[in-house]
N, CA, C and O atoms as a GROMACS GRO file, in nm:
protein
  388
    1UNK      N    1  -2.673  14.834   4.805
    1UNK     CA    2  -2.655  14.794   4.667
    1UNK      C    3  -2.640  14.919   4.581
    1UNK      O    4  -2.722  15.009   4.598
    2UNK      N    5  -2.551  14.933   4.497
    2UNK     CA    6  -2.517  15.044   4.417
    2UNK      C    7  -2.613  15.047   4.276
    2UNK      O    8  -2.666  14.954   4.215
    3UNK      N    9  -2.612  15.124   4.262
    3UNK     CA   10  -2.759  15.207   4.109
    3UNK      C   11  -2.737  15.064   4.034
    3UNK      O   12  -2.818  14.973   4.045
    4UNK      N   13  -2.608  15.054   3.950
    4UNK     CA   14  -2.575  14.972   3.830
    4UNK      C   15  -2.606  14.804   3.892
    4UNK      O   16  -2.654  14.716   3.821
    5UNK      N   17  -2.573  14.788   4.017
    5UNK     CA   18  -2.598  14.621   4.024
    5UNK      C   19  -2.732  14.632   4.070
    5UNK      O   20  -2.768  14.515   4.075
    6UNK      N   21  -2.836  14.709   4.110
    6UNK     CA   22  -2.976  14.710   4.114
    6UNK      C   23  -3.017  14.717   3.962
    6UNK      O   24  -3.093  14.631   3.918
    7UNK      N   25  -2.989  14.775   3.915
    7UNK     CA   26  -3.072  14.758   3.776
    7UNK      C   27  -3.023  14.622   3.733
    7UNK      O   28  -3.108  14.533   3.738
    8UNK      N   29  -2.897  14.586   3.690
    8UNK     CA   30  -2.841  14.493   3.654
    8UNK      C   31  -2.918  14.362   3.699
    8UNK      O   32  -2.936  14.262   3.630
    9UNK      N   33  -2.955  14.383   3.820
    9UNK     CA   34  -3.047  14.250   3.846
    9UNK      C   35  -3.161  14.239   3.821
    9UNK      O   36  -3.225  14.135   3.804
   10UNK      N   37  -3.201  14.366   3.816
   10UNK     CA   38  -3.374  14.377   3.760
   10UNK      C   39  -3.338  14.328   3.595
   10UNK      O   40  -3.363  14.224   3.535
   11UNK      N   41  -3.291  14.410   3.569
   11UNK     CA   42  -3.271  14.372   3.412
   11UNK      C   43  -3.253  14.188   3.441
   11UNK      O   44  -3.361  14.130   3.432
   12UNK      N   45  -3.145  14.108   3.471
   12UNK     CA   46  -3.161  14.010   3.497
   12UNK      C   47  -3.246  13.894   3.516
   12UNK      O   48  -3.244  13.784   3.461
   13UNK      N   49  -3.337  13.956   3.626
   13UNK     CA   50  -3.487  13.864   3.715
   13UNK      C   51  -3.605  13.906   3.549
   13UNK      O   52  -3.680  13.821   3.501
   14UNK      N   53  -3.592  14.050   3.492
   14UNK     CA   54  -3.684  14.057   3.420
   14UNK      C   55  -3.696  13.979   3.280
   14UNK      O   56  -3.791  13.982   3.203
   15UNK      N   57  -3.548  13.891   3.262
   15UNK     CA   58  -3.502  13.801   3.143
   15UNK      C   59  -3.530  13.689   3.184
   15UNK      O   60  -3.629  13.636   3.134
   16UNK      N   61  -3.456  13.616   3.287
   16UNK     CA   62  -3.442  13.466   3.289
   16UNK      C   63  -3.580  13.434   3.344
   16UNK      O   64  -3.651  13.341   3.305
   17UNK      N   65  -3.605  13.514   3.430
   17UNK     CA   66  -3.721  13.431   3.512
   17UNK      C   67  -3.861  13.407   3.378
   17UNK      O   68  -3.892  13.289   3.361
   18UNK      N   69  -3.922  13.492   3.308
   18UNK     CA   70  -3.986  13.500   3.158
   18UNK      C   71  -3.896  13.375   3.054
   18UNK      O   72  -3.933  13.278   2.987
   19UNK      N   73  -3.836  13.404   3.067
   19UNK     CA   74  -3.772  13.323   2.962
   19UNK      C   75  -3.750  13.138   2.993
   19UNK      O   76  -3.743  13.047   2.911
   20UNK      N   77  -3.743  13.134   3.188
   20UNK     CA   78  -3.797  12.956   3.230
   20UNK      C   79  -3.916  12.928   3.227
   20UNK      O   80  -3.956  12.814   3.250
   21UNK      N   81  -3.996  13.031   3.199
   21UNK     CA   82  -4.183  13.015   3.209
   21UNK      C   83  -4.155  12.982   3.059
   21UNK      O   84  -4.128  12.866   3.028
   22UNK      N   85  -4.162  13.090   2.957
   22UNK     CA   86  -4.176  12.977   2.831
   22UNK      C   87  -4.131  12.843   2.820
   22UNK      O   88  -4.183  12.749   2.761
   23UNK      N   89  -4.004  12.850   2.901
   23UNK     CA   90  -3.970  12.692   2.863
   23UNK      C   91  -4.080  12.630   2.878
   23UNK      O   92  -4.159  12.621   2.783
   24UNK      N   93  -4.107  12.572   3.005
   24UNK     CA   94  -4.204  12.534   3.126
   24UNK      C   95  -4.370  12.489   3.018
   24UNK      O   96  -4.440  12.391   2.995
   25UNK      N   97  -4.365  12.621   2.983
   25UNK     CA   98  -4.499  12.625   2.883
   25UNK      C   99  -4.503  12.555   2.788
   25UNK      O  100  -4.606  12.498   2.754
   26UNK      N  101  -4.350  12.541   2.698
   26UNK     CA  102  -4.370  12.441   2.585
   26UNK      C  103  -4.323  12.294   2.638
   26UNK      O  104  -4.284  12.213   2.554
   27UNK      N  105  -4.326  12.262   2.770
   27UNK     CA  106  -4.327  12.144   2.791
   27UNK      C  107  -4.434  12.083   2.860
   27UNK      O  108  -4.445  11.960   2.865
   28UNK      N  109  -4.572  12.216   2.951
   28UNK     CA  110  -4.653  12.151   3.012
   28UNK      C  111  -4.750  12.123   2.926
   28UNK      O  112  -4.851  12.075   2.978
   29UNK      N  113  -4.750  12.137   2.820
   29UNK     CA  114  -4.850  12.068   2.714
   29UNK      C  115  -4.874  11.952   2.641
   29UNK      O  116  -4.975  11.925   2.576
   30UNK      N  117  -4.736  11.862   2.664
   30UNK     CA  118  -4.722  11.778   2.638
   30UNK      C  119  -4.720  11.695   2.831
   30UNK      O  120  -4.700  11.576   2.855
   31UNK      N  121  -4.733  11.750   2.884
   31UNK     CA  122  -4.792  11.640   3.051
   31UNK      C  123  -4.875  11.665   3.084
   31UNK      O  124  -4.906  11.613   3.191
   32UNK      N  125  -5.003  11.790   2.998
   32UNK     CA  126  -5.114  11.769   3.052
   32UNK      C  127  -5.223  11.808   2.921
   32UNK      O  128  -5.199  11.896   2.838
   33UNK      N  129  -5.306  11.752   2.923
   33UNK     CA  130  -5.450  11.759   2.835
   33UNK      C  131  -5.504  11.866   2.818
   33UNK      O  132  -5.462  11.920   2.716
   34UNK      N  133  -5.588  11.930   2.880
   34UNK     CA  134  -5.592  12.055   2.895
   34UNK      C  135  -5.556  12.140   2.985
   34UNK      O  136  -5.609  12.159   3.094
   35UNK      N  137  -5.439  12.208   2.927
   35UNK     CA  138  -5.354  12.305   3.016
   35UNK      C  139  -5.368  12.446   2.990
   35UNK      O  140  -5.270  12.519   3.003
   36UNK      N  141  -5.494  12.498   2.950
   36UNK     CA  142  -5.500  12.608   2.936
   36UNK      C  143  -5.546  12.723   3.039
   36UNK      O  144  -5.542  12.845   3.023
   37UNK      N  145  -5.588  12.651   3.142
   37UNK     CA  146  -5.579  12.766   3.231
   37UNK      C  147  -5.457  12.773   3.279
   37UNK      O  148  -5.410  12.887   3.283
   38UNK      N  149  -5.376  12.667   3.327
   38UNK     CA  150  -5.256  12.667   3.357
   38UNK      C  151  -5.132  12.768   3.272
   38UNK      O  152  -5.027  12.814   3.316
   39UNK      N  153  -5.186  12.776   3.154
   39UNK     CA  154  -5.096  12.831   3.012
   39UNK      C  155  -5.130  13.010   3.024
   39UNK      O  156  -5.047  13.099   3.003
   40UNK      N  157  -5.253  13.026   3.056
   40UNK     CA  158  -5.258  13.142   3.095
   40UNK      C  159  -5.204  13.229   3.199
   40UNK      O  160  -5.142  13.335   3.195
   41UNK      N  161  -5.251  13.145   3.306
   41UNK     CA  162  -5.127  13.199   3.413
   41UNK      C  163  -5.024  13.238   3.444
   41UNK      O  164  -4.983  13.320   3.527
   42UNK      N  165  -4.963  13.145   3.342
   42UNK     CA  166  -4.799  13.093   3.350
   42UNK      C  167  -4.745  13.221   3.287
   42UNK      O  168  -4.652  13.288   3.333
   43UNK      N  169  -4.844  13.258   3.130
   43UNK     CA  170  -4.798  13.368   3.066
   43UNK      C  171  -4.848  13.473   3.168
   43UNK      O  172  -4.741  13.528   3.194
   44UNK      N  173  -4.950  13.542   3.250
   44UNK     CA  174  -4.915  13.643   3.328
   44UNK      C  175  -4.827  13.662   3.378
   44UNK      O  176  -4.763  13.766   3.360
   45UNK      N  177  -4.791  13.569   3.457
   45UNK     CA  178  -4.687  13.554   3.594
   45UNK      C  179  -4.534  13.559   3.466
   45UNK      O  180  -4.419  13.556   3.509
   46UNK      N  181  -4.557  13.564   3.352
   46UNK     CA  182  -4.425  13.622   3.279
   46UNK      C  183  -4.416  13.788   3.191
   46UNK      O  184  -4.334  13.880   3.184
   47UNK      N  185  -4.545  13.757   3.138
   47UNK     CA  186  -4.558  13.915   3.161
   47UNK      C  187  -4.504  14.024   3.286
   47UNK      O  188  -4.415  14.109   3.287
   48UNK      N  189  -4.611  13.973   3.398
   48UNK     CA  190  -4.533  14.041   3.487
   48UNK      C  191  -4.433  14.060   3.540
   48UNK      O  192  -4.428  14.164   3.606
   49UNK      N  193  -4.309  13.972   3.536
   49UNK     CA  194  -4.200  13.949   3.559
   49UNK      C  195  -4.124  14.082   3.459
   49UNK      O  196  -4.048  14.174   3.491
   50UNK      N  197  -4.181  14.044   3.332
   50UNK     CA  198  -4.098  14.119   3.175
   50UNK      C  199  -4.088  14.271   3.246
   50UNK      O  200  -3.999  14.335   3.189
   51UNK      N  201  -4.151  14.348   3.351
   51UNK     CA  202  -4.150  14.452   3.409
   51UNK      C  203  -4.025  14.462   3.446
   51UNK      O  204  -3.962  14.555   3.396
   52UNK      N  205  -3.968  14.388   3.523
   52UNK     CA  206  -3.844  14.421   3.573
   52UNK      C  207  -3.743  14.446   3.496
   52UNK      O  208  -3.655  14.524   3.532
   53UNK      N  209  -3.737  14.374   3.358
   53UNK     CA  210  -3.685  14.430   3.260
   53UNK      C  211  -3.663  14.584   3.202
   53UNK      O  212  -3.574  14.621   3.125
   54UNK      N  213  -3.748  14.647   3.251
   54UNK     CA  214  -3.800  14.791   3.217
   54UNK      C  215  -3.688  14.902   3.297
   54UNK      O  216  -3.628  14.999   3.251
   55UNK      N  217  -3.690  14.839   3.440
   55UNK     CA  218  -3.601  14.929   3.514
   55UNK      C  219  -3.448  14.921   3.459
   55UNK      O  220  -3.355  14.997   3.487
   56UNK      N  221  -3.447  14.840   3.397
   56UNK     CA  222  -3.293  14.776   3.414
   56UNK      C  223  -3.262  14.865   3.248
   56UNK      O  224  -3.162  14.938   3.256
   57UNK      N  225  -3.325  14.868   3.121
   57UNK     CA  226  -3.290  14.894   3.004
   57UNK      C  227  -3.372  15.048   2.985
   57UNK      O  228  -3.304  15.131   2.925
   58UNK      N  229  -3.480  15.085   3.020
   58UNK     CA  230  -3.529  15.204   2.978
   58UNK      C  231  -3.487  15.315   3.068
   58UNK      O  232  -3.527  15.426   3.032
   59UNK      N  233  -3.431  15.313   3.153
   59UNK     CA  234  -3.376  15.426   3.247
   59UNK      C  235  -3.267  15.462   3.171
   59UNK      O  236  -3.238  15.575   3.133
   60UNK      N  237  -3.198  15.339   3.148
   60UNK     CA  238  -3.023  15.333   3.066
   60UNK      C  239  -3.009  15.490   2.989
   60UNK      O  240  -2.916  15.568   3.009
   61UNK      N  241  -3.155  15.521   2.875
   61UNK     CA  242  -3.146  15.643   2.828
   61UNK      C  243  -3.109  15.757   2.902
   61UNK      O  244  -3.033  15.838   2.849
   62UNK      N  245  -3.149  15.772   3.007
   62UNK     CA  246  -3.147  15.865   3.144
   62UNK      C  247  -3.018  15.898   3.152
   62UNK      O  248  -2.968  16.006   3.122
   63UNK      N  249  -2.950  15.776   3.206
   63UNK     CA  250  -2.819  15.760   3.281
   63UNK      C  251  -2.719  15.852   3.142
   63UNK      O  252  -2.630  15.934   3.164
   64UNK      N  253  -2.765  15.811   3.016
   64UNK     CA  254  -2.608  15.830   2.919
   64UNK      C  255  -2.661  15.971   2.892
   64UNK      O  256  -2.558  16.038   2.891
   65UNK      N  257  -2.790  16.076   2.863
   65UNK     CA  258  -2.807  16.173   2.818
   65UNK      C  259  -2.928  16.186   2.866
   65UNK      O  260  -3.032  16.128   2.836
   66UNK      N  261  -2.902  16.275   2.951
   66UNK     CA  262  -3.069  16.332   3.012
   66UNK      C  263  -3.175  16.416   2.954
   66UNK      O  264  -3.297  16.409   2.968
   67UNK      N  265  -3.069  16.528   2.858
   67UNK     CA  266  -3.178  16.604   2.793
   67UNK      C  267  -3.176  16.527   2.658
   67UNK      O  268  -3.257  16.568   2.575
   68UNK      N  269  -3.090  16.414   2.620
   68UNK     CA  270  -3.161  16.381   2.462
   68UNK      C  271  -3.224  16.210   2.501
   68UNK      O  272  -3.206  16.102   2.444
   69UNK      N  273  -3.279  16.240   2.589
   69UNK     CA  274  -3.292  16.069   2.628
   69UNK      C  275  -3.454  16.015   2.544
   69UNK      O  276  -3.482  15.897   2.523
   70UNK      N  277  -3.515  16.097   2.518
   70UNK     CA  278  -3.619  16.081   2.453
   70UNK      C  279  -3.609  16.084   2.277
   70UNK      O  280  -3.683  16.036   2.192
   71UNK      N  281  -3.479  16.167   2.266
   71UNK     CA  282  -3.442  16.088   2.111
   71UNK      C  283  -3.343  15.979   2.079
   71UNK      O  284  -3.325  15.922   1.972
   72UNK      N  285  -3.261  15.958   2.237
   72UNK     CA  286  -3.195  15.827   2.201
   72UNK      C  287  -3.326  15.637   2.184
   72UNK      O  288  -3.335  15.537   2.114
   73UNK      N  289  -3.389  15.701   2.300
   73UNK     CA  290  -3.526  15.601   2.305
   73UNK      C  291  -3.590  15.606   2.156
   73UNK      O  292  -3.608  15.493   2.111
   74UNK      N  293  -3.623  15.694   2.083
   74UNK     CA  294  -3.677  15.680   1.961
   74UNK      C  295  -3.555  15.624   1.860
   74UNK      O  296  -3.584  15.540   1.776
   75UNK      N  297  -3.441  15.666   1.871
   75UNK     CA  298  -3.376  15.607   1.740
   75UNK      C  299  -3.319  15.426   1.788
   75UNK      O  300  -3.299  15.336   1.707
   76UNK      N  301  -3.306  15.417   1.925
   76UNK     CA  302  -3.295  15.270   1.968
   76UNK      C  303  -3.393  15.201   1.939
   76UNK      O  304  -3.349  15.098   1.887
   77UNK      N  305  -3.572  15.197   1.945
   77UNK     CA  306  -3.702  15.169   1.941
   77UNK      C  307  -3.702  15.162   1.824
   77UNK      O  308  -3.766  15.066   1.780
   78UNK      N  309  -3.637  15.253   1.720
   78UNK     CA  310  -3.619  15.237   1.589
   78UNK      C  311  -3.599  15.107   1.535
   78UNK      O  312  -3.676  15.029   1.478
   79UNK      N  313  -3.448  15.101   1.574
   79UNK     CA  314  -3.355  14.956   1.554
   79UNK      C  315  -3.435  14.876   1.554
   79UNK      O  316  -3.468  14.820   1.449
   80UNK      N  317  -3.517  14.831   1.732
   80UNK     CA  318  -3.541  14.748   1.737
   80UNK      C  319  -3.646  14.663   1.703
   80UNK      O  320  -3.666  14.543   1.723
   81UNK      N  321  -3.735  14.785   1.624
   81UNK     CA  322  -3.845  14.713   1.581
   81UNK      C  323  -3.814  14.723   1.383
   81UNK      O  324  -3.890  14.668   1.302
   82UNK      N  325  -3.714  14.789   1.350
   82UNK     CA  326  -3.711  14.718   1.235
   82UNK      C  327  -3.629  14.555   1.201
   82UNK      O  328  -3.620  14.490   1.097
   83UNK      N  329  -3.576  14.530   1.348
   83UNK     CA  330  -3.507  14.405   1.374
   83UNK      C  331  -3.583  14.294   1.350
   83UNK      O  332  -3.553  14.194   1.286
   84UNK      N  333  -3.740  14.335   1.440
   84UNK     CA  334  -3.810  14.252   1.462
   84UNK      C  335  -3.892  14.239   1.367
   84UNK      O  336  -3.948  14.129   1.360
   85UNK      N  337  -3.931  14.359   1.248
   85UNK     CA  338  -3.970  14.268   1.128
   85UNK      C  339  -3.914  14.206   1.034
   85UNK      O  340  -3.954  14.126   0.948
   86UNK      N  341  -3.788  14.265   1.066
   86UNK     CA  342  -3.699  14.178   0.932
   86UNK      C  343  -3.640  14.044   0.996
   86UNK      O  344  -3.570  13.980   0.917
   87UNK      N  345  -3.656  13.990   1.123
   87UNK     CA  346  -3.647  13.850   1.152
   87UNK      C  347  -3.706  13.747   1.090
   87UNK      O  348  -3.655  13.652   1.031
   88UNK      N  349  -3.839  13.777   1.111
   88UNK     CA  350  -3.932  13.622   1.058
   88UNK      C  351  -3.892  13.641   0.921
   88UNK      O  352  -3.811  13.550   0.902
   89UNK      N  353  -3.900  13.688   0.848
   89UNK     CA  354  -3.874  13.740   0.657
   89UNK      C  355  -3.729  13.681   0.682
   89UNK      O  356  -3.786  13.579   0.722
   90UNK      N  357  -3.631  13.658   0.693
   90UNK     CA  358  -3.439  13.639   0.703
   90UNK      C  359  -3.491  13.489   0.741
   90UNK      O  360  -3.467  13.405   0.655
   91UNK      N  361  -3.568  13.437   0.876
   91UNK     CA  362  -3.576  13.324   0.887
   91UNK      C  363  -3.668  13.247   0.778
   91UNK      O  364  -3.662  13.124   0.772
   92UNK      N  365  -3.761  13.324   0.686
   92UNK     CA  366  -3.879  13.205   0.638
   92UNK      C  367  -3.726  13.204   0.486
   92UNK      O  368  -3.757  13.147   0.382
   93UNK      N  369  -3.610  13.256   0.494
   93UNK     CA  370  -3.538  13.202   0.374
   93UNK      C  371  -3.435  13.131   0.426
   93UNK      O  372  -3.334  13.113   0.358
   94UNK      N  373  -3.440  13.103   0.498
   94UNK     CA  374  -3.332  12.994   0.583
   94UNK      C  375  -3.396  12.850   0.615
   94UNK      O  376  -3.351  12.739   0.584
   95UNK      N  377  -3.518  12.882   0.689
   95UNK     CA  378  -3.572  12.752   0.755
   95UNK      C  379  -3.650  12.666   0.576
   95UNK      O  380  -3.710  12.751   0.510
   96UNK      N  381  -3.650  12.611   0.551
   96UNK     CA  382  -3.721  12.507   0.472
   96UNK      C  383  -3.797  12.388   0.515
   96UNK      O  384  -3.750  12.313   0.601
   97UNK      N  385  -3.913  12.366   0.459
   97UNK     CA  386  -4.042  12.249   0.465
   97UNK      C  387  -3.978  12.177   0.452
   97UNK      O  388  -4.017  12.060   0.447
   0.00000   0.00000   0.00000
């Protein structure tokens, strides 16, 4: 298997597989009563998964610039966490009671 389709799948397994556990989660609560140990689990076993994600997007810095890969990681990390506060704020003026 070549560099790019190994990561490519890690990146892959580290998305979908996390991302059918939430489903999973917001539906086993409604087929069972108390599902909270079950709910815990479910979120490890997606946590841990979210790892594989890691190989697949944080190397990426590596691959495009080796000696500035630690300031492309800071100005990307940038983006993405001013993304993530200005989401919920963009959505609470969209969604309405």
């Amino acid at each position: 298997m070549t560099t790019g389709a190994a990561r490519k799948m890690a990146n892959s397994i580290g998305s979908l597989v996390p991302s059918v556990i939430l489903i999973i989660l917001g539906i086993i609560g409604k087929l069972e009563t108390d599902a909270t140990n079950t709910s815990v689990a479910l979120l490890f076993v997606a946590i841990g998964f979210n790892a594989f994600a890691l190989c697949g997007y944080n190397i990426n810095h590596m691959d495009l610039s080796p000696n500035h890969a630690g300031t492309l990681m800071g100005i990307t990390n940038c983006f993405s966490n001013i993304t993530s506060m200005i989401a919920p704020l963009f959505v609470q003026f969209i969604v309405t009671e």
